[in-house]
Amino acid sequence: MSDFLTANAAVLVPLIKVAVLLFILLTAVAYITWLERKVVAHIQSRWGPERVGPHGLLQPLADGAKFLLKEDPTPAGVDKFVYYFAPFFALALALTSITVIPFGPHPIRIGDFETPLSITEIDISLLFLFAITSLGVYGVALAGWASNSKYPLLGGLRSAAQMVSYELAMTLSVVGVLLVAGTFNLREIIAAQQGHYWGLVPKWFLFAAPLPQLVGFLCFFTAAVAETNRVPFDLPEAETELVAGFHTEYSSFKFAMFFMAEYVSMITVSCLATILFFGGWLSPLPPATYPIAKYLPTLVLAGFGLFVFVDGIRYRTVAGKIVLPVLGAALIAAGAICYLPGVVDWVQGPFWLLGKVFLFIFFYMWMRGTLPRFRYDQLMSFGWKFLFPLALANVVLTSLAMVWPEILRVVAR
Amino acid sequence: MSAEHVLFFLFAGIAVLGAVSLILQRHPIHSALSLIVVMISLAGLYLLLGAEFIAAVQVIVYGGAIMVLFVFVIMLLNAGVEERTNLSRMARYAGVPLSVVFTAALAWRLWGTSAAAPRPLPADTTRALSMMLFREYVLPFELTSILILIAILGAVVLAKKET
């Protein structure tokens, strides 16, 4: 068995990593939908999911079972091939794009064997990501067209126009970072953000010389929200105008695939924003605090576990009195593992990366709970007349800032 | 056969099949989808040659931008299934023989030539490419961009309503 493993490591290791990442990712997606419903509910002074399991924690499972078991009718007059192809394509692209995201600096080490914390490492990972996201529009547009129905067609048309328009701004807004970092490799982009000014302010591209990429980040994130079809740019599925937009005619698991694709792309975009502008897995804390700050993952996990444990003991149902304390104990145990000397350094990278990604995901939910939707003409003029010129100006100013010392030298001579 | 050969024939086969399907499909959207398949398999071939940047740009520009516009226009016009006509006289007497001659000429030229191994590329092809584009070939590059700008202006002028 061990011989077989070592002989075929080149094929088996990526397969295992894909399986593990897929499991983690889809579980995360399921619980992000739960969290989103909770967050939006609390923003609107409601309780959110509460009935299935303690605090509605089993709601994603119930939803999944419903998606799987529901009748799956095919509407009359649809273009069969494209109708079935579109959701597969959307989900496949969303899952492909996350393969190049590196999740931590240190490889996983089991005995002599080690493998980096990403499915694949390619030199042009950022370009690869943009190539994949540029194809993402087909899933939505073709779904709208193939449904052979008015509202989905309108949703599909909207999404095609919207995603092409905002893709330009998104790609341009990253050029500033690329100019400073000088590479398409996500790992090297993070490495270029290492260090602190005066031992205090991290040298993330958001703040870093020669020109802080604050404008670039705002352009990127706005365009990314539009690319993922989320509030306030969710015009392709605007439920007040288009019933449910492009996925009106989709039910059961085909609908679930669009849903999962949307949430997976939210995660990818958040990872990308973190890596490009917020230093990826680099800690924001000054290096002097590291001997204490390295126990932060333990503190966060164990603290949250303790909270869940205590809350569970006081929970009103018997099932909750059992499930929640067990969950809390598991979180405390995970925190304890992060305290072990071999693990504590390894866990820093994933902890900070995922922590920042979580903040972005929360921001997405926050926007969904508070912002109204754009009107279509507002969307277009905002994208073309404001966002695009702003991203362009950012590129010009960043390049000027980069050659400024040389210009000064030439002028002085 | 090495893995590269397998991948080459895979991508080349998909590209040819996509191109044939592009002509044979009766619905414009299906033809457009076939063209996207061709574009993406071409990107795969570029990757096999070690041209990562060209492959990514091929997907971004052709797959993600130009073909989206094709699909968008087809959707907007709600174009239906095409009527199939018999071969026109032009195609029958000029097109078919010419395509046979062209294929034969191509096959005759390529037959027996051993495939030359692609020259080893520099490790950082993207950097090398940008150095060439913006140092040695900066004038043709900028001229091309001005040409595209003129085309865009022309499109705007044509699309603008006369008031």
mmCIF file with all atom_site columns, C-alpha atoms in Angstrom, chain B residues 105-163:
data_model
loop_
_atom_site.group_PDB
_atom_site.id
_atom_site.type_symbol
_atom_site.label_atom_id
_atom_site.label_alt_id
_atom_site.label_comp_id
_atom_site.label_asym_id
_atom_site.label_entity_id
_atom_site.label_seq_id
_atom_site.pdbx_PDB_ins_code
_atom_site.Cartn_x
_atom_site.Cartn_y
_atom_site.Cartn_z
_atom_site.occupancy
_atom_site.B_iso_or_equiv
_atom_site.pdbx_formal_charge
_atom_site.auth_seq_id
_atom_site.auth_comp_id
_atom_site.auth_asym_id
_atom_site.auth_atom_id
_atom_site.pdbx_PDB_model_num
ATOM 1  C CA . ALA B 1 105 ? -1.531  20.886 -50.184 1.00 0.00 ? 105 ALA B CA 1
ATOM 2  C CA . LEU B 1 106 ? -1.305  21.194 -46.424 1.00 0.00 ? 106 LEU B CA 1
ATOM 3  C CA . ALA B 1 107 ? -1.099  17.430 -45.974 1.00 0.00 ? 107 ALA B CA 1
ATOM 4  C CA . TRP B 1 108 ? 1.552   17.121 -48.709 1.00 0.00 ? 108 TRP B CA 1
ATOM 5  C CA . ARG B 1 109 ? 3.675   19.844 -47.116 1.00 0.00 ? 109 ARG B CA 1
ATOM 6  C CA . LEU B 1 110 ? 3.410   18.462 -43.601 1.00 0.00 ? 110 LEU B CA 1
ATOM 7  C CA . TRP B 1 111 ? 3.689   14.753 -44.456 1.00 0.00 ? 111 TRP B CA 1
ATOM 8  C CA . GLY B 1 112 ? 6.944   13.253 -43.311 1.00 0.00 ? 112 GLY B CA 1
ATOM 9  C CA . THR B 1 113 ? 8.274   16.369 -41.604 1.00 0.00 ? 113 THR B CA 1
ATOM 10 C CA . SER B 1 114 ? 9.281   15.381 -38.107 1.00 0.00 ? 114 SER B CA 1
ATOM 11 C CA . ALA B 1 115 ? 7.825   17.689 -35.529 1.00 0.00 ? 115 ALA B CA 1
ATOM 12 C CA . ALA B 1 116 ? 10.630  19.958 -34.386 1.00 0.00 ? 116 ALA B CA 1
ATOM 13 C CA . ALA B 1 117 ? 10.869  20.161 -30.629 1.00 0.00 ? 117 ALA B CA 1
ATOM 14 C CA . PRO B 1 118 ? 9.779   23.617 -29.496 1.00 0.00 ? 118 PRO B CA 1
ATOM 15 C CA . ARG B 1 119 ? 12.670  25.815 -28.536 1.00 0.00 ? 119 ARG B CA 1
ATOM 16 C CA . PRO B 1 120 ? 13.188  25.926 -24.772 1.00 0.00 ? 120 PRO B CA 1
ATOM 17 C CA . LEU B 1 121 ? 11.563  29.103 -23.540 1.00 0.00 ? 121 LEU B CA 1
ATOM 18 C CA . PRO B 1 122 ? 12.984  31.349 -20.840 1.00 0.00 ? 122 PRO B CA 1
ATOM 19 C CA . ALA B 1 123 ? 11.700  30.377 -17.412 1.00 0.00 ? 123 ALA B CA 1
ATOM 20 C CA . ASP B 1 124 ? 9.763   33.612 -16.941 1.00 0.00 ? 124 ASP B CA 1
ATOM 21 C CA . THR B 1 125 ? 7.984   33.877 -20.283 1.00 0.00 ? 125 THR B CA 1
ATOM 22 C CA . THR B 1 126 ? 5.584   36.597 -19.165 1.00 0.00 ? 126 THR B CA 1
ATOM 23 C CA . ARG B 1 127 ? 8.429   38.892 -18.161 1.00 0.00 ? 127 ARG B CA 1
ATOM 24 C CA . ALA B 1 128 ? 10.367  38.101 -21.355 1.00 0.00 ? 128 ALA B CA 1
ATOM 25 C CA . LEU B 1 129 ? 7.295   38.806 -23.462 1.00 0.00 ? 129 LEU B CA 1
ATOM 26 C CA . SER B 1 130 ? 6.607   42.161 -21.806 1.00 0.00 ? 130 SER B CA 1
ATOM 27 C CA . MET B 1 131 ? 10.263  43.169 -22.190 1.00 0.00 ? 131 MET B CA 1
ATOM 28 C CA . MET B 1 132 ? 10.019  42.464 -25.916 1.00 0.00 ? 132 MET B CA 1
ATOM 29 C CA . LEU B 1 133 ? 6.649   44.170 -26.318 1.00 0.00 ? 133 LEU B CA 1
ATOM 30 C CA . PHE B 1 134 ? 7.630   47.360 -24.520 1.00 0.00 ? 134 PHE B CA 1
ATOM 31 C CA . ARG B 1 135 ? 11.290  47.650 -25.629 1.00 0.00 ? 135 ARG B CA 1
ATOM 32 C CA . GLU B 1 136 ? 11.960  46.168 -29.069 1.00 0.00 ? 136 GLU B CA 1
ATOM 33 C CA . TYR B 1 137 ? 8.451   46.255 -30.484 1.00 0.00 ? 137 TYR B CA 1
ATOM 34 C CA . VAL B 1 138 ? 7.027   49.250 -28.667 1.00 0.00 ? 138 VAL B CA 1
ATOM 35 C CA . LEU B 1 139 ? 6.267   51.203 -31.877 1.00 0.00 ? 139 LEU B CA 1
ATOM 36 C CA . PRO B 1 140 ? 4.188   48.474 -33.605 1.00 0.00 ? 140 PRO B CA 1
ATOM 37 C CA . PHE B 1 141 ? 2.505   47.782 -30.258 1.00 0.00 ? 141 PHE B CA 1
ATOM 38 C CA . GLU B 1 142 ? 1.456   51.395 -29.761 1.00 0.00 ? 142 GLU B CA 1
ATOM 39 C CA . LEU B 1 143 ? 0.432   51.723 -33.421 1.00 0.00 ? 143 LEU B CA 1
ATOM 40 C CA . THR B 1 144 ? -1.839  48.679 -33.036 1.00 0.00 ? 144 THR B CA 1
ATOM 41 C CA . SER B 1 145 ? -3.440  50.188 -29.953 1.00 0.00 ? 145 SER B CA 1
ATOM 42 C CA . ILE B 1 146 ? -4.081  53.438 -31.842 1.00 0.00 ? 146 ILE B CA 1
ATOM 43 C CA . LEU B 1 147 ? -5.657  51.386 -34.639 1.00 0.00 ? 147 LEU B CA 1
ATOM 44 C CA . ILE B 1 148 ? -7.981  49.717 -32.112 1.00 0.00 ? 148 ILE B CA 1
ATOM 45 C CA . LEU B 1 149 ? -8.787  53.110 -30.587 1.00 0.00 ? 149 LEU B CA 1
ATOM 46 C CA . ILE B 1 150 ? -9.777  54.400 -34.039 1.00 0.00 ? 150 ILE B CA 1
ATOM 47 C CA . ALA B 1 151 ? -12.005 51.362 -34.514 1.00 0.00 ? 151 ALA B CA 1
ATOM 48 C CA . ILE B 1 152 ? -13.687 52.043 -31.146 1.00 0.00 ? 152 ILE B CA 1
ATOM 49 C CA . LEU B 1 153 ? -14.254 55.696 -32.068 1.00 0.00 ? 153 LEU B CA 1
ATOM 50 C CA . GLY B 1 154 ? -15.711 54.590 -35.402 1.00 0.00 ? 154 GLY B CA 1
ATOM 51 C CA . ALA B 1 155 ? -18.107 52.235 -33.621 1.00 0.00 ? 155 ALA B CA 1
ATOM 52 C CA . VAL B 1 156 ? -19.196 55.022 -31.251 1.00 0.00 ? 156 VAL B CA 1
ATOM 53 C CA . VAL B 1 157 ? -19.787 57.418 -34.162 1.00 0.00 ? 157 VAL B CA 1
ATOM 54 C CA . LEU B 1 158 ? -21.802 54.808 -36.054 1.00 0.00 ? 158 LEU B CA 1
ATOM 55 C CA . ALA B 1 159 ? -23.847 53.828 -32.995 1.00 0.00 ? 159 ALA B CA 1
ATOM 56 C CA . LYS B 1 160 ? -24.586 57.407 -31.923 1.00 0.00 ? 160 LYS B CA 1
ATOM 57 C CA . LYS B 1 161 ? -28.003 58.610 -32.983 1.00 0.00 ? 161 LYS B CA 1
ATOM 58 C CA . GLU B 1 162 ? -28.058 61.674 -35.195 1.00 0.00 ? 162 GLU B CA 1
ATOM 59 C CA . THR B 1 163 ? -29.776 64.529 -33.419 1.00 0.00 ? 163 THR B CA 1
#
